[in-house]
Coordinates of C-alpha atoms and ligand atoms in Angstrom, one line a residue:
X1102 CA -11.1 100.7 -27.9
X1103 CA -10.1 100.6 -31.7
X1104 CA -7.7 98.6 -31.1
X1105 CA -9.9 95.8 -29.8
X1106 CA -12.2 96.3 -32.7
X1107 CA -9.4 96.0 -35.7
X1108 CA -6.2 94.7 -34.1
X1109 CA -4.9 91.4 -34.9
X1110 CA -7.2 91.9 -38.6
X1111 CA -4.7 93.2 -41.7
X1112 CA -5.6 96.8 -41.3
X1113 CA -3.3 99.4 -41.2
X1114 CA -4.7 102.2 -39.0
X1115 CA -3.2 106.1 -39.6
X1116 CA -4.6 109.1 -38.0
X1117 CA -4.9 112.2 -39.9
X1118 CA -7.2 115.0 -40.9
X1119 CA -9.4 114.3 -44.4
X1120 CA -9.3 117.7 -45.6
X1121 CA -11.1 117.0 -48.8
X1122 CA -11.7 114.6 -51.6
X1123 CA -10.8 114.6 -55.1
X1124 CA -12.8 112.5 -56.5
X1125 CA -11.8 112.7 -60.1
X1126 CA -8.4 113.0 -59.6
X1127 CA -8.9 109.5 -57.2
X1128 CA -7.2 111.0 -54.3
X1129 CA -7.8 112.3 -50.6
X1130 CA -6.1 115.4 -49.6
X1131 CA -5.2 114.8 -45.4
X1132 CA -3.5 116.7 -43.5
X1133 CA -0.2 114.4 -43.8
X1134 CA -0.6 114.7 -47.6
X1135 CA -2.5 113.1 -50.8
X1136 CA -3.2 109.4 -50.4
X1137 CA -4.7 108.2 -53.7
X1138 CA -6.9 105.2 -53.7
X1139 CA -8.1 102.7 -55.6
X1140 CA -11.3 102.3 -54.0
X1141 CA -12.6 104.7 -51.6
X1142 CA -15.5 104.3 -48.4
X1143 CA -16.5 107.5 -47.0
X1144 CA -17.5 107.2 -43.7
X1145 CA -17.0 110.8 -42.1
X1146 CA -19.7 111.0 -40.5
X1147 CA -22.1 114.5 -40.5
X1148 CA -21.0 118.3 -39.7
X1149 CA -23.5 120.7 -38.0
X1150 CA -26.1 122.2 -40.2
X1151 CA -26.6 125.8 -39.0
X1152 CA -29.1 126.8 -42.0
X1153 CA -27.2 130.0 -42.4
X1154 CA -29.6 131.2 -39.3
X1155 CA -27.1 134.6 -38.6
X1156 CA -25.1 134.1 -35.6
X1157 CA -25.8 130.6 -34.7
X1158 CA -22.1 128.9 -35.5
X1159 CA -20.8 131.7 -32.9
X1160 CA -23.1 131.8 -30.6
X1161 CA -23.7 128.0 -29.8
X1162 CA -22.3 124.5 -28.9
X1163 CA -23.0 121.0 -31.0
X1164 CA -23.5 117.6 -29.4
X1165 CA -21.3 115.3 -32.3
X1166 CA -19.0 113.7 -30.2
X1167 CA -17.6 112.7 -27.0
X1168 CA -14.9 115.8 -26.7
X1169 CA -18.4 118.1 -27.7
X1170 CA -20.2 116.4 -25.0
X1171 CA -17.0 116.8 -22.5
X1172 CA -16.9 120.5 -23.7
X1173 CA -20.9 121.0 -22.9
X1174 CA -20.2 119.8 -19.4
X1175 CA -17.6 122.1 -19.0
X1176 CA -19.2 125.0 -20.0
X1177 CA -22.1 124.6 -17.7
X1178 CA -19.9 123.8 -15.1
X1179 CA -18.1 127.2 -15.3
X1180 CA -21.0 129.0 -15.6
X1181 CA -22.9 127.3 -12.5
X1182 CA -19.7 128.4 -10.5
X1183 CA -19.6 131.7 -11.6
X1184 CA -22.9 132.4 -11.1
X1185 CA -23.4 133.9 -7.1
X1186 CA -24.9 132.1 -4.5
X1187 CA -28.5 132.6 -4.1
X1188 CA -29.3 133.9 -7.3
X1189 CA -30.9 132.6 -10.3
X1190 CA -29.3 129.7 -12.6
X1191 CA -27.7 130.4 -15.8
X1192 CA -30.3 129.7 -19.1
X1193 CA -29.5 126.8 -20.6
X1194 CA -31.1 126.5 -24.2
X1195 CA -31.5 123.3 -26.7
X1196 CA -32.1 124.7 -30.0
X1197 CA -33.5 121.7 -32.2
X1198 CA -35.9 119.4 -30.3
X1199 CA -35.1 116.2 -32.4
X1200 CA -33.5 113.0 -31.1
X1201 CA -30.3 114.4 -29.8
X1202 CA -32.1 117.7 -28.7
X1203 CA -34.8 116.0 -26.9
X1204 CA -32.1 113.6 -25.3
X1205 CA -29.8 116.0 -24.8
X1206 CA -32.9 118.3 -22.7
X1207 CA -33.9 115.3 -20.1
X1208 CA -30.7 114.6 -19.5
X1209 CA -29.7 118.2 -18.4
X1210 CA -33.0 118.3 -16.7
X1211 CA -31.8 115.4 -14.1
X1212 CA -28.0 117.2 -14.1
X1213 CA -28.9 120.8 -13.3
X1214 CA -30.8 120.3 -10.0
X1215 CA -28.5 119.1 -8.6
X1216 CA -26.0 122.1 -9.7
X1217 CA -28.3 123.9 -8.0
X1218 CA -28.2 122.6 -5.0
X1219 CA -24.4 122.0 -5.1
X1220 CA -23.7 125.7 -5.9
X1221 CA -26.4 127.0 -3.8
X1222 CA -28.5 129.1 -6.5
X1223 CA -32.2 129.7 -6.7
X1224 CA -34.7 127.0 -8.2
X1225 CA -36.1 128.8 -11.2
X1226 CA -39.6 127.6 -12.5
X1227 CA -38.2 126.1 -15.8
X1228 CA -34.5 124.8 -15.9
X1229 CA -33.9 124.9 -19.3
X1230 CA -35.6 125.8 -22.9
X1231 CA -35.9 123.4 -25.7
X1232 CA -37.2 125.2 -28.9
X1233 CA -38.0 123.5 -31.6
X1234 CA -39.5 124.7 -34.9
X1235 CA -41.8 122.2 -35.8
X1236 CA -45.5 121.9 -34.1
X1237 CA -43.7 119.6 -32.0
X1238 CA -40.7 117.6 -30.8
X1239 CA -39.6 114.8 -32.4
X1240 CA -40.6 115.8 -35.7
X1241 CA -41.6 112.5 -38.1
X1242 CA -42.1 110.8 -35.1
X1243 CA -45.2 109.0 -34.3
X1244 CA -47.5 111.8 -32.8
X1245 CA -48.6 110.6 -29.2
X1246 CA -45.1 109.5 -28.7
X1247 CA -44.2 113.7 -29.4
X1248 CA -46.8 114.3 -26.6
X1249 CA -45.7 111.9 -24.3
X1250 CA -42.2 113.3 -24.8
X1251 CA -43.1 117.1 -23.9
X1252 CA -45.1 115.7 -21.2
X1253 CA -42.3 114.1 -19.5
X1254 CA -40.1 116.7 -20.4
X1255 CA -42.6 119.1 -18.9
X1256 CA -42.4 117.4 -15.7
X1257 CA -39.2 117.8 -15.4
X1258 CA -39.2 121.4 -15.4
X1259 CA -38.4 122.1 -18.8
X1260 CA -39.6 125.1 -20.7
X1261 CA -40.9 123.8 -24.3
X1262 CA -41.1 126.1 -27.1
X1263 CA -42.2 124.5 -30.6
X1264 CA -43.6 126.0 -34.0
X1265 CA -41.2 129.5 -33.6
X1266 CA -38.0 128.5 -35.6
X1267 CA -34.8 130.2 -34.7
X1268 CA -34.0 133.4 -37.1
X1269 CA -30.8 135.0 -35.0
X1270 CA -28.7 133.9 -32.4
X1271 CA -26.2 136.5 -30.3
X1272 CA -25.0 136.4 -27.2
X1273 CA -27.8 137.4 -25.2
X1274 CA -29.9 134.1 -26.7
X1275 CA -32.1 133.5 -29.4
X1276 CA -34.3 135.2 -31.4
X1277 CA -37.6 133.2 -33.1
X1278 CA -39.7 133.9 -36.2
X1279 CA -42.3 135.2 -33.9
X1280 CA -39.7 137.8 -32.6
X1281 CA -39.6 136.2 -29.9
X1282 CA -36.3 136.6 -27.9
X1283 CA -35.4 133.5 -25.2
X1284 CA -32.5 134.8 -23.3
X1285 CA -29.6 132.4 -23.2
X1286 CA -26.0 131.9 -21.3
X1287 CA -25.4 128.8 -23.7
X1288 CA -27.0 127.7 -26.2
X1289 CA -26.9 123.9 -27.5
X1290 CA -27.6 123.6 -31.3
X1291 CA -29.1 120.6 -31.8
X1292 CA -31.2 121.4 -34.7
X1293 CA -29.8 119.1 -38.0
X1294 CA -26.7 117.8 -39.3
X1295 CA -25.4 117.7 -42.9
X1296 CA -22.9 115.8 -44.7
X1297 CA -19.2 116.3 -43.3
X1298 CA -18.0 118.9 -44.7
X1299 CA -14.9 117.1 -45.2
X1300 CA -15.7 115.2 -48.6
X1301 CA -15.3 118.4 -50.7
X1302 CA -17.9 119.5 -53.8
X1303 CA -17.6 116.8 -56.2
X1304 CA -20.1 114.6 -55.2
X1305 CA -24.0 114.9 -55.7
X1306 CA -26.0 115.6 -52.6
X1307 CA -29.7 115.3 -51.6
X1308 CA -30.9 117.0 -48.3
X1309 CA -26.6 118.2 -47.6
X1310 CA -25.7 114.3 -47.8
X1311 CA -24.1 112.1 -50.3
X1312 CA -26.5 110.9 -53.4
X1313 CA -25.8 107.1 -53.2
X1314 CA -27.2 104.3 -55.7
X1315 CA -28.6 100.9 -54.6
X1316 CA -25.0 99.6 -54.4
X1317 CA -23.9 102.3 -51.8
X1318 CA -22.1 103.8 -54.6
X1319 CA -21.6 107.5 -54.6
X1320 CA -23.8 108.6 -57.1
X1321 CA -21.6 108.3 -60.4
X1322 CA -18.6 107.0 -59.1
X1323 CA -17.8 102.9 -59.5
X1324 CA -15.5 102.8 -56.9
X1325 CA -16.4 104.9 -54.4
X1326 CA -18.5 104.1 -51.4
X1327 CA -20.8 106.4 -48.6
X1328 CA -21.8 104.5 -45.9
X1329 CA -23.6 106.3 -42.3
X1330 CA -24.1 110.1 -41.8
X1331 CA -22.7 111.0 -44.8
X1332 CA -25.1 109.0 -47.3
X1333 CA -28.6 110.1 -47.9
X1334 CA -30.5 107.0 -47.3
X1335 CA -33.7 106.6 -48.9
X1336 CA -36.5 104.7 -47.4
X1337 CA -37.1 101.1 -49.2
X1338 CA -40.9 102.4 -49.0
X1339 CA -41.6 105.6 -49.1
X1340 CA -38.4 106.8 -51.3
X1341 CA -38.1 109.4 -48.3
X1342 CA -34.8 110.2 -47.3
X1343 CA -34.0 108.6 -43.9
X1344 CA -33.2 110.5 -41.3
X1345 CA -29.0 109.7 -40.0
X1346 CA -28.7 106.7 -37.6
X1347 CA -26.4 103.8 -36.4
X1348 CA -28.4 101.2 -37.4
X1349 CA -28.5 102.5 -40.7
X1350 CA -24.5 103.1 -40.8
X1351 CA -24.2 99.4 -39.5
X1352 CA -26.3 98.1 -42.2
X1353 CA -24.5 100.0 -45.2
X1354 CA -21.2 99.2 -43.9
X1355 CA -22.2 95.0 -43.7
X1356 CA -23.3 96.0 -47.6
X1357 CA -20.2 97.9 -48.8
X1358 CA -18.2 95.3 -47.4
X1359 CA -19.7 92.3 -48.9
X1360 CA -19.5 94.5 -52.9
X1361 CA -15.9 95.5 -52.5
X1362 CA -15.2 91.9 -52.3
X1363 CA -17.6 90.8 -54.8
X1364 CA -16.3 93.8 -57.2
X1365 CA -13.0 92.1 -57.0
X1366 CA -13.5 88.4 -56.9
X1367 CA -16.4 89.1 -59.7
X1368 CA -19.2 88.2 -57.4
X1369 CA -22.6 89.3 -56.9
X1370 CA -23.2 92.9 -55.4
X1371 CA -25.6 92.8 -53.1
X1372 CA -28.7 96.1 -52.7
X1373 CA -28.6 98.5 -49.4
X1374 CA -32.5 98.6 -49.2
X1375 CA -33.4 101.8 -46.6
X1376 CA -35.7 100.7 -43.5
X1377 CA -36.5 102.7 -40.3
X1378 CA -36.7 100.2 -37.7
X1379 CA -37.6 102.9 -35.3
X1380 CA -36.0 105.0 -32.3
X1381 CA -35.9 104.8 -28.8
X1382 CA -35.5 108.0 -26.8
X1383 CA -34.4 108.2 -23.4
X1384 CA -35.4 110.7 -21.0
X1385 CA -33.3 111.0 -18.3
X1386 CA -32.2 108.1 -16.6
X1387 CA -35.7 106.8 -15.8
X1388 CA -37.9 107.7 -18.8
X1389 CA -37.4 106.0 -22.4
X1390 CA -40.1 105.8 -25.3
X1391 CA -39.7 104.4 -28.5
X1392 CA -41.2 102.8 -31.7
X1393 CA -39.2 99.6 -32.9
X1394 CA -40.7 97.4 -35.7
X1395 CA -44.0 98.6 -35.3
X1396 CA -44.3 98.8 -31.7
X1397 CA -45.2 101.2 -29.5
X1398 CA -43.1 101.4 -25.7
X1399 CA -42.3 103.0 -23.2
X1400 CA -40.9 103.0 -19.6
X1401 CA -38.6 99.9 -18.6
X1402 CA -39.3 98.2 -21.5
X1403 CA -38.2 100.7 -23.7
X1404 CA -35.1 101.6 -21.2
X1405 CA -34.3 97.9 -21.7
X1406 CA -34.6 97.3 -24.8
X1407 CA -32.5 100.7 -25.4
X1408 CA -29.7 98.9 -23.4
X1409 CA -30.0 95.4 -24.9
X1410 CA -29.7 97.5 -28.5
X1411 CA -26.2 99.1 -27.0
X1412 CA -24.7 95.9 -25.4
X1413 CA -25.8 93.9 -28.7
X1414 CA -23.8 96.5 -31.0
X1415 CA -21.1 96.4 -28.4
X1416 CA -21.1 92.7 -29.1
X1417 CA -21.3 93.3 -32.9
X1418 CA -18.3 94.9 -33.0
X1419 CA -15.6 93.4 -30.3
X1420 CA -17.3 90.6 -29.4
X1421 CA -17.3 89.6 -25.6
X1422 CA -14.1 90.6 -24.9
X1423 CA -15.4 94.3 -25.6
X1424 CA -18.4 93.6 -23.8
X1425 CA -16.7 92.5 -21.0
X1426 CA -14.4 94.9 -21.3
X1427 CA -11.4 92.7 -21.2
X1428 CA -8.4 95.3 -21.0
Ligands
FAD1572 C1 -25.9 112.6 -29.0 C2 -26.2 111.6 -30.1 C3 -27.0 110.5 -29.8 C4 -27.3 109.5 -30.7 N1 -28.0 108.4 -30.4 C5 -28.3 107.5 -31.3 C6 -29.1 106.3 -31.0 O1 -29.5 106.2 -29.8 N2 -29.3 105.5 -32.0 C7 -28.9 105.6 -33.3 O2 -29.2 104.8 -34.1 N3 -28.2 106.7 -33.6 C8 -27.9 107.7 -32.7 N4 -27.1 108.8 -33.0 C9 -26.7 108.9 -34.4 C10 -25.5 108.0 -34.7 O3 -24.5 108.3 -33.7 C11 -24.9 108.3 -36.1 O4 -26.0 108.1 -37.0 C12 -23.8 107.3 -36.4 O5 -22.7 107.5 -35.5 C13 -23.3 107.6 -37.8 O6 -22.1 106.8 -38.0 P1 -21.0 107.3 -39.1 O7 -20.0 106.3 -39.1 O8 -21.6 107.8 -40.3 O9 -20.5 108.7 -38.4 P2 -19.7 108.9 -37.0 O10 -20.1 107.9 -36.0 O11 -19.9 110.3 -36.7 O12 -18.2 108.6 -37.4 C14 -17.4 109.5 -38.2 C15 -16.0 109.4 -37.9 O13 -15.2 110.2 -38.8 C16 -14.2 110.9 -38.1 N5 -14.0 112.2 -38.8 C17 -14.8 113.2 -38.9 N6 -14.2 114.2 -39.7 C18 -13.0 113.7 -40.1 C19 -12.0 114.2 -40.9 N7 -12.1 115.4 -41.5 N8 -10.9 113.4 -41.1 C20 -10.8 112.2 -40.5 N9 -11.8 111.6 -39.7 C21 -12.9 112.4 -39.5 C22 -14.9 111.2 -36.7 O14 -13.9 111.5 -35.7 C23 -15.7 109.9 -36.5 O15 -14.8 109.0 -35.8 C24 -26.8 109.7 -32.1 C25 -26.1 110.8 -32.4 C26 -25.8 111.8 -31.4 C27 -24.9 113.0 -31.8

């Protein structure tokens, strides 16, 4: 697919490992070597932040990309068929019950019935456990769209556990502040990212992501760009930081892009100025909720609008031929 996106344009594509960045020294260590630069975008994207809780990075999975995703399916695959016929399921928990954790939960919800059935176990009352350690799920988000999230959630058979944060995780499960234990077979840590680990310790960071100025600038360095996961955003408004999405990557990048060329042809650079837009959750393949602009949805129209938000990126970046997907 990248080569739809940036073929036939003048840009030379290498793949290779960033293993850090020197920024004074104006140079990226990869794993093929140094490759100095003359100006710089970071765009690595976010690592998992495990908060130091003992035993987590061990003891758990993280949903940050497709092969993570492939390597979830696997694993609860595996342990479906290994479990015996006519006993109980495995326990499958979601540790952090934000947007991916709460996606992440009613999508497994749909999946493991029918795991069930196929492998010939015994329906427990709750599938699976989402803990989160906020009041609620979807933390910042509007409150009656939290409820209305736990309530679907809860209809689909899945066990909801909010205000007990995670302290330890081993491999029997979790333990919470509360001490708590919720016995686990796999445990999905979906509970906050932080910069990519990647860009090294020179740069100044705000809530584990990049410090950036109006311009997209690293903080303190003229020539050096954050754009997406990596950046800490700050809300036009509030001054907040934002919390990581695409549209916000998608924005920086259209900003970067138009001040590299003004920094060289002398033209006017142009302000990144932070807005949340709003999210759409889906639930499974029929539920979806959401807040975009302002306003509240849910159901089809937030399903739709959900899809008409991935076919218009799709668009954005190949045009129709990617659309279409025109081999
Ligand atoms: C399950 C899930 C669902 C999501 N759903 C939504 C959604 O519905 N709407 C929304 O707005 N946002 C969503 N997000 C968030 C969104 O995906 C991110 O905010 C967005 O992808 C950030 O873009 P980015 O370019 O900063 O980072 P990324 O998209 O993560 O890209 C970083 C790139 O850098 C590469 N990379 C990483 N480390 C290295 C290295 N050391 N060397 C070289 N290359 C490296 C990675 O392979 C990757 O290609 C979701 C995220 C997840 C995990």
């Amino acid at each position: 697919p990248l080569s739809k996106v940036i073929g036939g344009k003048r840009i030379e594509f290498r793949r290779m490992r960033v293993e850090r960045i020197d920024a004074h020294r104006r140079v990226v260590i990869t794993s093929e070597g140094e490759m100095p630069f003359d100006i710089l975008v970071i765009a690595l994207g976010s690592s998992p932040q495990y908060y130091g809780i003992e035993g987590l990075e061990e003891n758990s999975l993280v949903l940050n990309s497709y092969e993570a995703a492939r390597e979830i399916r696997r694993r609860i695959e595996e342990l479906f068929r290994e479990a015996g016929r006519g006993e109980t399921p495995p326990r499958i928990v979601v540790a952090g019950g934000g947007f991916t954790g709460t996606e992440l939960a009613g999508e497994l919800a749909e999946w493991i019935p029918t795991l069930i059935e196929g492998y010939g176990l015994r329906r427990p009352d709750s599938l699976l456990t989402l803990v989160e350690a906020m009041p609620h799920i979807l933390p910042g988000w509007n409150p009656e769209l939290s409820r209305m999230a736990e309530e679907i959630l809860a209809s689909k058979s899945v066990e909801i556990v909010t205000g007990d944060p995670v302290k330890r995780a081993s491999r029997e499960g979790l333990e919470l502040k509360s001490g708590r234990m919720i016995h686990s077979d796999l445990t999905i840590w979906t509970g906050g990212v932080t910069c990519n680990r990647a860009v090294g310790g020179d740069f100044e960071m705000v809530k584990g992501r990049i410090r950036i100025d109006d311009y997209c600038h690293a903080w303190g360095y003229e020539d050096i760009y954050v754009v997406g996961d990596a950046s800490c955003a700050l809300d036009g408004e509030t001054g907040k930081p934002l919390p990581p999405s695409a549209h916000i990557a998608m924005a920086q990048a259209d900003v970067v892009s138009h001040n590299i060329y003004a920094s060289i042809t002398g033209g006017e650079m142009r302000r990144y100025i932070g807005e949340r837009v709003g999210e759409i959750v889906t639930l499974g393949r029929r539920h979806a909720i959401g807040e975009l602009w302002g306003i509240r949805m849910k159901g089809l129209t937030a399903r739709v609008m959900k899809k008409l938000i991935h076919l218009w990126y799709v668009h954005s970046i190949g045009g129709v031929k990617l659309l279409l997907g025109d081999p």
